[in-house]
Coordinates of C-alpha atoms in Angstrom, one line a residue:
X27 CA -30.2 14.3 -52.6
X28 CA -33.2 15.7 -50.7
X29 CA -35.0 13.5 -48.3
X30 CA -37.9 11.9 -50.2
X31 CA -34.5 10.3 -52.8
X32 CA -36.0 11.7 -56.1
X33 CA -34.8 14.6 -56.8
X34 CA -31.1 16.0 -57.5
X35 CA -30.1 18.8 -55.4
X36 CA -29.7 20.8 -58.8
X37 CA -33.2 20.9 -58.4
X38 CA -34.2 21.0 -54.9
X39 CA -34.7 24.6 -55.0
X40 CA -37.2 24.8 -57.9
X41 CA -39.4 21.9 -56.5
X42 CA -39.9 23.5 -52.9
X43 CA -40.9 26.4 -54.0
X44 CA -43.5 24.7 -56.3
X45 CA -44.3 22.6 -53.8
X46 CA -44.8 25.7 -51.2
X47 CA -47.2 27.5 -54.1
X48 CA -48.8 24.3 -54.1
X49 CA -50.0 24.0 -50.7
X50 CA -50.8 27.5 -50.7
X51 CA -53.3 26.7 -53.9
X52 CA -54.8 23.8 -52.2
X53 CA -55.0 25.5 -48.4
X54 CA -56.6 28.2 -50.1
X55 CA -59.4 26.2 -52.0
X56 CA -59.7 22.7 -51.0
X57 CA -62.1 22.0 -48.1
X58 CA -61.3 18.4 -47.3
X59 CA -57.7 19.2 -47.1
X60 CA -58.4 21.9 -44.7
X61 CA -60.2 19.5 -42.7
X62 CA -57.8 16.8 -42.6
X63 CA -55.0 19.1 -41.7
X64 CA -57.2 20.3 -39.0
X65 CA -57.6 17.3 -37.4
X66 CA -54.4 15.9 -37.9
X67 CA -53.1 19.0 -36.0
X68 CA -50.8 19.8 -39.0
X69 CA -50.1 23.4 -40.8
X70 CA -49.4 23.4 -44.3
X71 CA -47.5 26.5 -43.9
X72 CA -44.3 25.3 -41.7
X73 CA -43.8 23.1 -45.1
X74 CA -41.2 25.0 -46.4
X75 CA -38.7 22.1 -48.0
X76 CA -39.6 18.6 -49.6
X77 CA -37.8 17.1 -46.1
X78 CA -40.9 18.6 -44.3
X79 CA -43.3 17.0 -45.9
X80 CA -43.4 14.5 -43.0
X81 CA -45.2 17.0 -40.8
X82 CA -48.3 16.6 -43.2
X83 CA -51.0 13.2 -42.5
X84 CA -51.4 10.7 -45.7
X85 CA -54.3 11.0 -48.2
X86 CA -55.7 7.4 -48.8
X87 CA -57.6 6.2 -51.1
X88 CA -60.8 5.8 -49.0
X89 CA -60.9 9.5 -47.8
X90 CA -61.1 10.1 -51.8
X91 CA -64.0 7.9 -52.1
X92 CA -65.7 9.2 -49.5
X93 CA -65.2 12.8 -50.2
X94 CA -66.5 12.3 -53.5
X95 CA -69.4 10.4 -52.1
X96 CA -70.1 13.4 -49.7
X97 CA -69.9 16.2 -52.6
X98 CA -70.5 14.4 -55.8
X99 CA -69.0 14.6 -58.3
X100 CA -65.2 15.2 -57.7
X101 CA -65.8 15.5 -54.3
X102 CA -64.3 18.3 -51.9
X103 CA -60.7 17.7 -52.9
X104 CA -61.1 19.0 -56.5
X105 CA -60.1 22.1 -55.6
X106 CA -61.1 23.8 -58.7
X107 CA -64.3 24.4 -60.3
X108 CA -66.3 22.1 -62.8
X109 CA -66.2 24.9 -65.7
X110 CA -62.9 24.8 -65.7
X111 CA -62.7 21.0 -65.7
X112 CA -62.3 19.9 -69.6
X113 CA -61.7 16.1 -69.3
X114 CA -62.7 13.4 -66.6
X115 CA -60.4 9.9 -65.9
X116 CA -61.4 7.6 -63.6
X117 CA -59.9 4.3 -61.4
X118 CA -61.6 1.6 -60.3
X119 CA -58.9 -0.3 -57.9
X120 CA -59.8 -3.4 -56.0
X121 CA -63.7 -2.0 -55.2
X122 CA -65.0 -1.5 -58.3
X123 CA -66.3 2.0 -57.6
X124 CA -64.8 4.7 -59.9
X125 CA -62.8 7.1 -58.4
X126 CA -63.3 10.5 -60.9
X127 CA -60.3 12.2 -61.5
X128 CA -60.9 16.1 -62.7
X129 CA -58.1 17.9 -65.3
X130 CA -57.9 21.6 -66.2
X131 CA -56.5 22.8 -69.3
X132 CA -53.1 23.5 -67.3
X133 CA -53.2 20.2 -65.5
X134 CA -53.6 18.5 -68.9
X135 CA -50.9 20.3 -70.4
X136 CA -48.6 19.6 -67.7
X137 CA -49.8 15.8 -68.1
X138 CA -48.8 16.2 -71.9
X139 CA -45.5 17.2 -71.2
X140 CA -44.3 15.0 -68.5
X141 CA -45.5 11.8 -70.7
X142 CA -44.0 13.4 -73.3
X143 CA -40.7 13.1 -71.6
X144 CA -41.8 9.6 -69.8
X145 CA -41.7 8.2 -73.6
X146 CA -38.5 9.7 -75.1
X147 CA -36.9 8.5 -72.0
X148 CA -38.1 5.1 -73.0
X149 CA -36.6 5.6 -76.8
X150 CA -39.7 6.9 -78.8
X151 CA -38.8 9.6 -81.1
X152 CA -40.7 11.1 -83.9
X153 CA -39.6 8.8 -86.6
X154 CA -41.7 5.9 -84.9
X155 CA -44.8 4.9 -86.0
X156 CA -47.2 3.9 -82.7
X157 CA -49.7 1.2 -82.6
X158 CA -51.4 2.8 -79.5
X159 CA -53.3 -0.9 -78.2
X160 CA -54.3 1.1 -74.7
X161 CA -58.0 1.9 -73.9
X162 CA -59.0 5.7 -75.3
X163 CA -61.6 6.2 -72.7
X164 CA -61.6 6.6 -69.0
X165 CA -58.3 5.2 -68.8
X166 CA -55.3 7.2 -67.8
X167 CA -53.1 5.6 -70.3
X168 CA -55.3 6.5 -73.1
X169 CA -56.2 9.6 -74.5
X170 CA -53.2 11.4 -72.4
X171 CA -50.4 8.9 -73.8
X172 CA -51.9 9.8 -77.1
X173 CA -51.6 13.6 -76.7
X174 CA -48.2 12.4 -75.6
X175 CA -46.9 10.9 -78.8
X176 CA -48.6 13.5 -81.2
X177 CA -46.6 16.0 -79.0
X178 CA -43.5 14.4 -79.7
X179 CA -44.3 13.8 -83.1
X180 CA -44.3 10.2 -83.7
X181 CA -47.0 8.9 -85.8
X182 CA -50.0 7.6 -83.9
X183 CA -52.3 4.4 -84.4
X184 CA -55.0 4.7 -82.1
X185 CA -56.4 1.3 -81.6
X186 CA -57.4 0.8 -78.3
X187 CA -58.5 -2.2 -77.1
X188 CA -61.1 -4.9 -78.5
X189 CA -59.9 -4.0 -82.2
X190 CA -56.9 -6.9 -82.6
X191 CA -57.9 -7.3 -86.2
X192 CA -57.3 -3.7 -87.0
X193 CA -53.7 -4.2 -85.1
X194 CA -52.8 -6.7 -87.6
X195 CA -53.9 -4.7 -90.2
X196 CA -51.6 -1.6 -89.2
X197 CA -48.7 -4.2 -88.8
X198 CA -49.5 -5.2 -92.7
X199 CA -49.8 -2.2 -94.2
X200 CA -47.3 0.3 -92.6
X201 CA -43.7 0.0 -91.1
X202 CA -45.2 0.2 -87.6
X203 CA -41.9 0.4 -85.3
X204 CA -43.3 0.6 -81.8
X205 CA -46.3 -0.8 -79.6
X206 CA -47.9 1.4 -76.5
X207 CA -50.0 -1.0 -74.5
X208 CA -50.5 -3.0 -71.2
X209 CA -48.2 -6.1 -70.9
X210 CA -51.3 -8.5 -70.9
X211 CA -52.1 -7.0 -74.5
X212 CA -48.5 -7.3 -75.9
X213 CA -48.5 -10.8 -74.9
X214 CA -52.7 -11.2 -75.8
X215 CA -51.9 -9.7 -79.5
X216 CA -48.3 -11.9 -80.0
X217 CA -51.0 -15.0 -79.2
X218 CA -53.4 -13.3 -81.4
X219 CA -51.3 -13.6 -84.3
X220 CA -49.8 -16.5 -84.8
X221 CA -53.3 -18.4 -84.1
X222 CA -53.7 -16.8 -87.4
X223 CA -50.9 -17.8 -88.8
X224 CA -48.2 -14.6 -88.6
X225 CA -45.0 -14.7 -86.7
X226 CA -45.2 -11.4 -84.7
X227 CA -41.3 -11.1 -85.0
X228 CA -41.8 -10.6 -88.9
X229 CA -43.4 -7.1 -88.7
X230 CA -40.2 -5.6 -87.3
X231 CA -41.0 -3.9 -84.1
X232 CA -38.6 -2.6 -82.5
X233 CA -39.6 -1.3 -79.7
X234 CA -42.6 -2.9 -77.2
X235 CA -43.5 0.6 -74.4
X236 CA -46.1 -0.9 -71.5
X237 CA -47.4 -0.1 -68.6
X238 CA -50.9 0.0 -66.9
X239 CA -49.9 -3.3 -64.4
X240 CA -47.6 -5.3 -63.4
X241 CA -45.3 -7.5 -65.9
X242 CA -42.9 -5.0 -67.9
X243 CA -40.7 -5.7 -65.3
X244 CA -40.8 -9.2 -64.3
X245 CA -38.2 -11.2 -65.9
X246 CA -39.6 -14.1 -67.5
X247 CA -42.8 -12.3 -68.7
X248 CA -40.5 -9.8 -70.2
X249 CA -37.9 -12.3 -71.6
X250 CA -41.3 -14.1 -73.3
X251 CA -42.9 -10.5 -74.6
X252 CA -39.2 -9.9 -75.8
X253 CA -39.0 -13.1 -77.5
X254 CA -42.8 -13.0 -78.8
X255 CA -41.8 -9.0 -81.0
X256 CA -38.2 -9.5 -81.0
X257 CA -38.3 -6.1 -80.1
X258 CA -36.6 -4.3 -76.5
X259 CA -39.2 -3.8 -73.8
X260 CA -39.4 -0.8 -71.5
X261 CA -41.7 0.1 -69.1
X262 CA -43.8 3.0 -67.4
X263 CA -45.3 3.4 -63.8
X264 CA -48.3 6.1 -63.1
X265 CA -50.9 6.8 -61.4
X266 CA -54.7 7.5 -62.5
X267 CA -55.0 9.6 -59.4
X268 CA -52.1 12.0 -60.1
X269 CA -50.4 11.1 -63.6
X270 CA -50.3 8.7 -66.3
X271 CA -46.7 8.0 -66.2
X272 CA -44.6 9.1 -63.1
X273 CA -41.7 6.8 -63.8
X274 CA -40.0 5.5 -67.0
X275 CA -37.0 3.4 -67.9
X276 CA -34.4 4.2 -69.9
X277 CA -33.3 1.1 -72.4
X278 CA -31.2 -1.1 -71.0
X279 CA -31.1 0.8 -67.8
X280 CA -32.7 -2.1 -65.4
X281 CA -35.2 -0.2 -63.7
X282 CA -37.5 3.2 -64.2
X283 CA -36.7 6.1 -63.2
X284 CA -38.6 10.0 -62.2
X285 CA -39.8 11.1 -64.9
X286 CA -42.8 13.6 -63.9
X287 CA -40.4 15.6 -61.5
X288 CA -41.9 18.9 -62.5
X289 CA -45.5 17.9 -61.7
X290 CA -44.8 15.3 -58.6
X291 CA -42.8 15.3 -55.7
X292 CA -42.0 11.2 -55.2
X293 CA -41.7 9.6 -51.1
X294 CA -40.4 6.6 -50.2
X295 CA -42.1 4.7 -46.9
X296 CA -42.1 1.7 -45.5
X297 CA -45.6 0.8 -45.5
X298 CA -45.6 -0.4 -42.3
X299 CA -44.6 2.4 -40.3
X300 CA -45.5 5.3 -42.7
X301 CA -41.2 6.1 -41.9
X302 CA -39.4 7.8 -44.8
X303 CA -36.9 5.1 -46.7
X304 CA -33.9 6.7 -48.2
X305 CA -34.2 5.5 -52.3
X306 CA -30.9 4.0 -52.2
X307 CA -30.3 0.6 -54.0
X308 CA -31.4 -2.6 -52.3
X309 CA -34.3 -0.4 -50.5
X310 CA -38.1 -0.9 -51.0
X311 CA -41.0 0.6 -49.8
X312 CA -44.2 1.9 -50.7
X313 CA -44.7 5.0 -52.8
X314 CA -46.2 8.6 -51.9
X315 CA -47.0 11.4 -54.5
X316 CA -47.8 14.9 -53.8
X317 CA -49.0 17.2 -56.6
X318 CA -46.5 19.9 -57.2
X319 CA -48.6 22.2 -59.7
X320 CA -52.1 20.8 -60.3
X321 CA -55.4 22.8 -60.3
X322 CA -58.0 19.9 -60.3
X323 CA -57.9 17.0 -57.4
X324 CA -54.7 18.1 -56.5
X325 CA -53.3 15.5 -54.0
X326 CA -50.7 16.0 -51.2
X327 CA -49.3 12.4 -49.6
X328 CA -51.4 10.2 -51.4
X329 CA -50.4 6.6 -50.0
X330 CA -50.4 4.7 -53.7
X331 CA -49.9 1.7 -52.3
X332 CA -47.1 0.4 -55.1
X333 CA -44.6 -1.8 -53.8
X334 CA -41.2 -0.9 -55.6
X335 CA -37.3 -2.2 -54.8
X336 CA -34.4 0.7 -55.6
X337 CA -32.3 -1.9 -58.5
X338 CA -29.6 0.7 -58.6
X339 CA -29.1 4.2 -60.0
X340 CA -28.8 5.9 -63.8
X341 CA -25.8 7.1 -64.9
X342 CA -26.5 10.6 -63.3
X343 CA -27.3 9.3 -60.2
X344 CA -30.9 8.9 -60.2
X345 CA -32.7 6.3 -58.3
X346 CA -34.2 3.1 -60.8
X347 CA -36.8 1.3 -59.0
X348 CA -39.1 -1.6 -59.7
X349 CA -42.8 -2.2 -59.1
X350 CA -43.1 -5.4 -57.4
X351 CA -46.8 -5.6 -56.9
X352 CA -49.8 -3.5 -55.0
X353 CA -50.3 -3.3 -51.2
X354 CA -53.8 -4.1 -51.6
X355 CA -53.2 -7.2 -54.1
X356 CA -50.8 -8.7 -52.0
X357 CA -52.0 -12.1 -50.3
X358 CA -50.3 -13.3 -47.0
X359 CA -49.9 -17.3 -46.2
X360 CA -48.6 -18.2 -43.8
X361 CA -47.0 -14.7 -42.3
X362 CA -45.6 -14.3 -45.4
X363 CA -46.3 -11.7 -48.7
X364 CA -47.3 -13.1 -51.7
X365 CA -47.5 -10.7 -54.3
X366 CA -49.6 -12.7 -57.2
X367 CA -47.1 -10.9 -59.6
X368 CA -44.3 -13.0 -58.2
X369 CA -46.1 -16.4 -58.9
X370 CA -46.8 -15.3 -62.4
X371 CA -42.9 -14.9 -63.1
X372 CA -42.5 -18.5 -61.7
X373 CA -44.9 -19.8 -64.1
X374 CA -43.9 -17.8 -66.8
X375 CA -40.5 -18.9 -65.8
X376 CA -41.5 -22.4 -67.4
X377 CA -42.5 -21.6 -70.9
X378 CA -43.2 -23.3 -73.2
X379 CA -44.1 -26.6 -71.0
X380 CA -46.8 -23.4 -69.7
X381 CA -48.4 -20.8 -71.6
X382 CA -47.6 -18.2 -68.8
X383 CA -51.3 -18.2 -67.8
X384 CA -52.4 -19.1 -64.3
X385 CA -55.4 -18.1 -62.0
X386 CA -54.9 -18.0 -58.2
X387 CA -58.1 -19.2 -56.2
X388 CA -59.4 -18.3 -53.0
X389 CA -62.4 -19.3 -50.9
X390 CA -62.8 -16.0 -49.7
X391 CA -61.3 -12.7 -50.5
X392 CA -57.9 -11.7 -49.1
X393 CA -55.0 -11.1 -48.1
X394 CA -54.7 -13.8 -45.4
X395 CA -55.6 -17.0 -47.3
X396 CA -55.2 -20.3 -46.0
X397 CA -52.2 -22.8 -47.3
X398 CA -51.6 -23.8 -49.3
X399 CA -52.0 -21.3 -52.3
X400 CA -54.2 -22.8 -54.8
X401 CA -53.5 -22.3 -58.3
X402 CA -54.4 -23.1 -61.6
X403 CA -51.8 -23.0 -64.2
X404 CA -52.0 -23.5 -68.3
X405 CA -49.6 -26.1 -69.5
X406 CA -48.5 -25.3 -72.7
X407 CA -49.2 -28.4 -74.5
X408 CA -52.4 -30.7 -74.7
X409 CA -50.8 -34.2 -73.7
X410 CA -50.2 -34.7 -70.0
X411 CA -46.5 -33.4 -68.2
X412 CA -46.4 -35.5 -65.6
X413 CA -43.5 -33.9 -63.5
X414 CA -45.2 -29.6 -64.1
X415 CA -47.6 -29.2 -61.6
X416 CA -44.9 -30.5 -58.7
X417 CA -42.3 -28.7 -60.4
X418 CA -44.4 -25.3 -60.1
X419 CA -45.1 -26.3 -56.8
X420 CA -41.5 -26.7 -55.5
X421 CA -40.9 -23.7 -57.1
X422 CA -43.3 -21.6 -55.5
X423 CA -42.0 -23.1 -51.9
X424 CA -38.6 -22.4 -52.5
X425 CA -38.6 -18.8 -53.9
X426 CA -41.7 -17.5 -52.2
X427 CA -41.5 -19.7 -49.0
X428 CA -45.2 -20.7 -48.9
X429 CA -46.8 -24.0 -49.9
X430 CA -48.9 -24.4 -53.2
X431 CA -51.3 -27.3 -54.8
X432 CA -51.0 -26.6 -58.7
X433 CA -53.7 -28.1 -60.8
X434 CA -53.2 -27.9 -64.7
X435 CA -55.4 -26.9 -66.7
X436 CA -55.8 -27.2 -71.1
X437 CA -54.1 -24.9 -73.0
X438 CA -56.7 -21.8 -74.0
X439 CA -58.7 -21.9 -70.5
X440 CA -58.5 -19.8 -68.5
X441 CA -59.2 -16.8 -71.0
X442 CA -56.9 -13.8 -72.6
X443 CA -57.6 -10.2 -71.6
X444 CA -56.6 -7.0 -73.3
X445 CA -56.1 -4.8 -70.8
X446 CA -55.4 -5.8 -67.7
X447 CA -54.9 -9.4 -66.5
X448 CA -56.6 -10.5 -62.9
X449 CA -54.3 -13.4 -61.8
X450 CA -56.8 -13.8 -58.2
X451 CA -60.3 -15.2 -58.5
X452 CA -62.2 -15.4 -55.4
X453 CA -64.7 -18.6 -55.3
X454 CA -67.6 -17.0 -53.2
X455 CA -67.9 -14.6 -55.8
X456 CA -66.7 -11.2 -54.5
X457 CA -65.2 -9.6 -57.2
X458 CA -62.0 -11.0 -58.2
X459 CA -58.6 -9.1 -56.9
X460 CA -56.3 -7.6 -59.5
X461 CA -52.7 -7.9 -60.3
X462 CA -51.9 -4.2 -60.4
X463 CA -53.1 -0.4 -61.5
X464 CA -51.2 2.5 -63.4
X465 CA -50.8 3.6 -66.7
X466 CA -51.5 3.4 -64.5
X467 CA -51.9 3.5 -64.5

């Protein structure tokens, strides 16, 4: 394996040399890089391999902002001309600011194919029939999944969100087999239709593709998703900043795998220390992507801040990891990370005495937040359960080793969403903190 884990030595030759061409591109016609090397003291030409990609400084997320604040609008990283820019994406992350993303006609089409191969690797084929239930605007895991699915053929639904009726429409009048969407909206639309009556199980999906946040991979929220369509799940990981999905899994393959190898060289660090982490099982560690072929806001070391665990390896060797949560969602009590993802398996753990909803409050906005963790969870049935809220909070203390005061709430209140589910409120009215990105997502 090379250094950075992801990539079989089959292929180690073909990805340094794109990754050489790509420096070359963006020394050549990216000012901010030019800058940033400069001061780091770093030169882009002694990269020669992935294993000396070390010698380069990080890109964060802030130095994005601000360079598209400086030289609106895609800022001094976009390394290509608007004209040649035929489609804009944007993130928001935990500030609410968009961050603009730029694609050429080359980037797109290299976007196309490597979700393309993210979804067959997942099981779609062209005999499906796709309920797309994923946002076809700014969002990453819109209009490019889309592209994605007519490219390999499979019929496409394009539903987006905030259009549940028409969902339940497509289920009644076609053999839909598969649903693309977040894993708030598989479990938002299961909810949606049986308050009106249908089992979800009885329109015979058989396959359930999300992505866009954490959940696919948490086991109670996928055991309950799984339970909801009677159908497999599988999940994606991406990146609105440098692809819509990165990493898929394979069915039944316990973890997701590189998927976007031709258009992104994949890091392992230990957020801590910025220090490389070899991708073998039982590891975790941050992610890093550097572009390997992209024309518009082409990135090199962009810190992503996804948490993922190596769970083990494919049958050719490849390293399957998990997303465990976001650096920047992560909460601290105590000394110790909380990711909010973690306390949503625990409730979810205990459905049906919960509905899987919960909402964790703070006074103020993270990540160090006094004990004990305050949380709201839905019970899952109107008449009082005298023994849940203690159960939930032993629970919490023994697996995630802080303390917790659980109040319960009616089933219904604490709201739906059909993208992406914010499990932090913050009570002083800074905008709440989210649960995850990615396709994105």
């Amino acid at each position: 394996m090379t250094v950075p884990g992801f990539i079989p030595e089959s292929a180690a030759d073909r990805t340094d040399a794109a990754l050489r061409a790509q420096l070359a591109y963006v020394t050549a016609h990216s000012p901010f890089y030019a800058r940033l090397w400069e001061r780091h003291g770093a030169d882009p030409a002694a990269v020669r391999t992935a294993a000396d990609l070390d010698r380069l400084p990080f890109t964060e997320k802030q130095l994005l902002r601000d360079s598209q604040a400086g030289a609106p609008p895609l800022g001094e990283h976009a390394a290509a001309p608007m004209a040649d820019v035929i489609r804009l994406h944007a993130s928001t992350g935990t500030t609410g600011r968009p961050s603009w993303v730029g694609v050429t006609r080359s980037d797109a089409e290299g976007w196309t194919e490597a979700v393309a191969h993210a979804l067959r690797t997942q099981g779609l084929t062209r005999d499906d029939i796709v309920i797309h239930g994923s946002g076809l605007t700014l969002f990453v895991g819109g209009l490019p999944v889309r592209d994605a699915v007519e490219r390999i053929g499979a019929t496409l639904v394009p539903i987006g969100t905030g259009a549940s009726e028409k969902a339940l429409l497509a289920l009644q009048s076609m053999r839909v087999t598969a649903l693309h969407s977040t894993p708030s909206y598989a479990r938002y639309l299961a909810e949606y239709l049986r308050e009106r009556g249908h089992d979800p199980r009885a329109f015979g999906l058989r396959k359930v593709i999300v992505g866009g946040e954490p959940g696919g991979g948490e086991p109670a929220f996928r055991a309950q998703v799984e339970a909801d369509w009677g159908a497999a799940v599988t999940e994606g990981l991406g990146n609105a900043d440098m692809a819509p999905i990165i990493f898929a899994e394979p069915p039944g393959a316990g973890g997701m795998r590189l998927t976007a190898q031709d258009i992104v060289l994949v890091e392992l660090i230990d957020p801590d220390t910025g220090e490389t982490v070899p991708a073998e099982p039982g590891a975790s560690g941050e992610l890093v992507y550097t572009s390997l072929n992209r024309r518009s806001c082409p990135l090199v070391r962009f810190r992503t801040r996804d948490r993922v665990t190596v769970t083990g390896r494919d049958t050719d060797g490849a390293p399957l990891i998990r997303c465990v949560g976001r650096t920047d969602d992560m909460l601290i009590v105590l000394g110790v990370n909380v990711f909010p993802s973690a306390v949503r398996d625990i409730v979810q753990a205990l459905h049906p005495r919960t509905t899987g909803a919960l909402r964790i409050l703070l006074d103020h906005p993270g990540p160090r937040v006094e004990p004990p963790l305050r949380i709201e969870v839905e019970q899952g049935k109107h008449e009082a359960d005298a023994t849940l809220a203690s159960e939930v909070e032993q629970l919490v203390k023994s697996r995630l080793s802080v303390p917790a005061s659980v109040r319960l709430v009616s089933p219904g209140s604490l709201g739906r969403s059909e993208m992406k589910t914010r499990l932090v409120h913050v009570a002083d009215g800074s905008r709440p903190r989210g649960a995850g990105s990615r396709p994105g997502r």
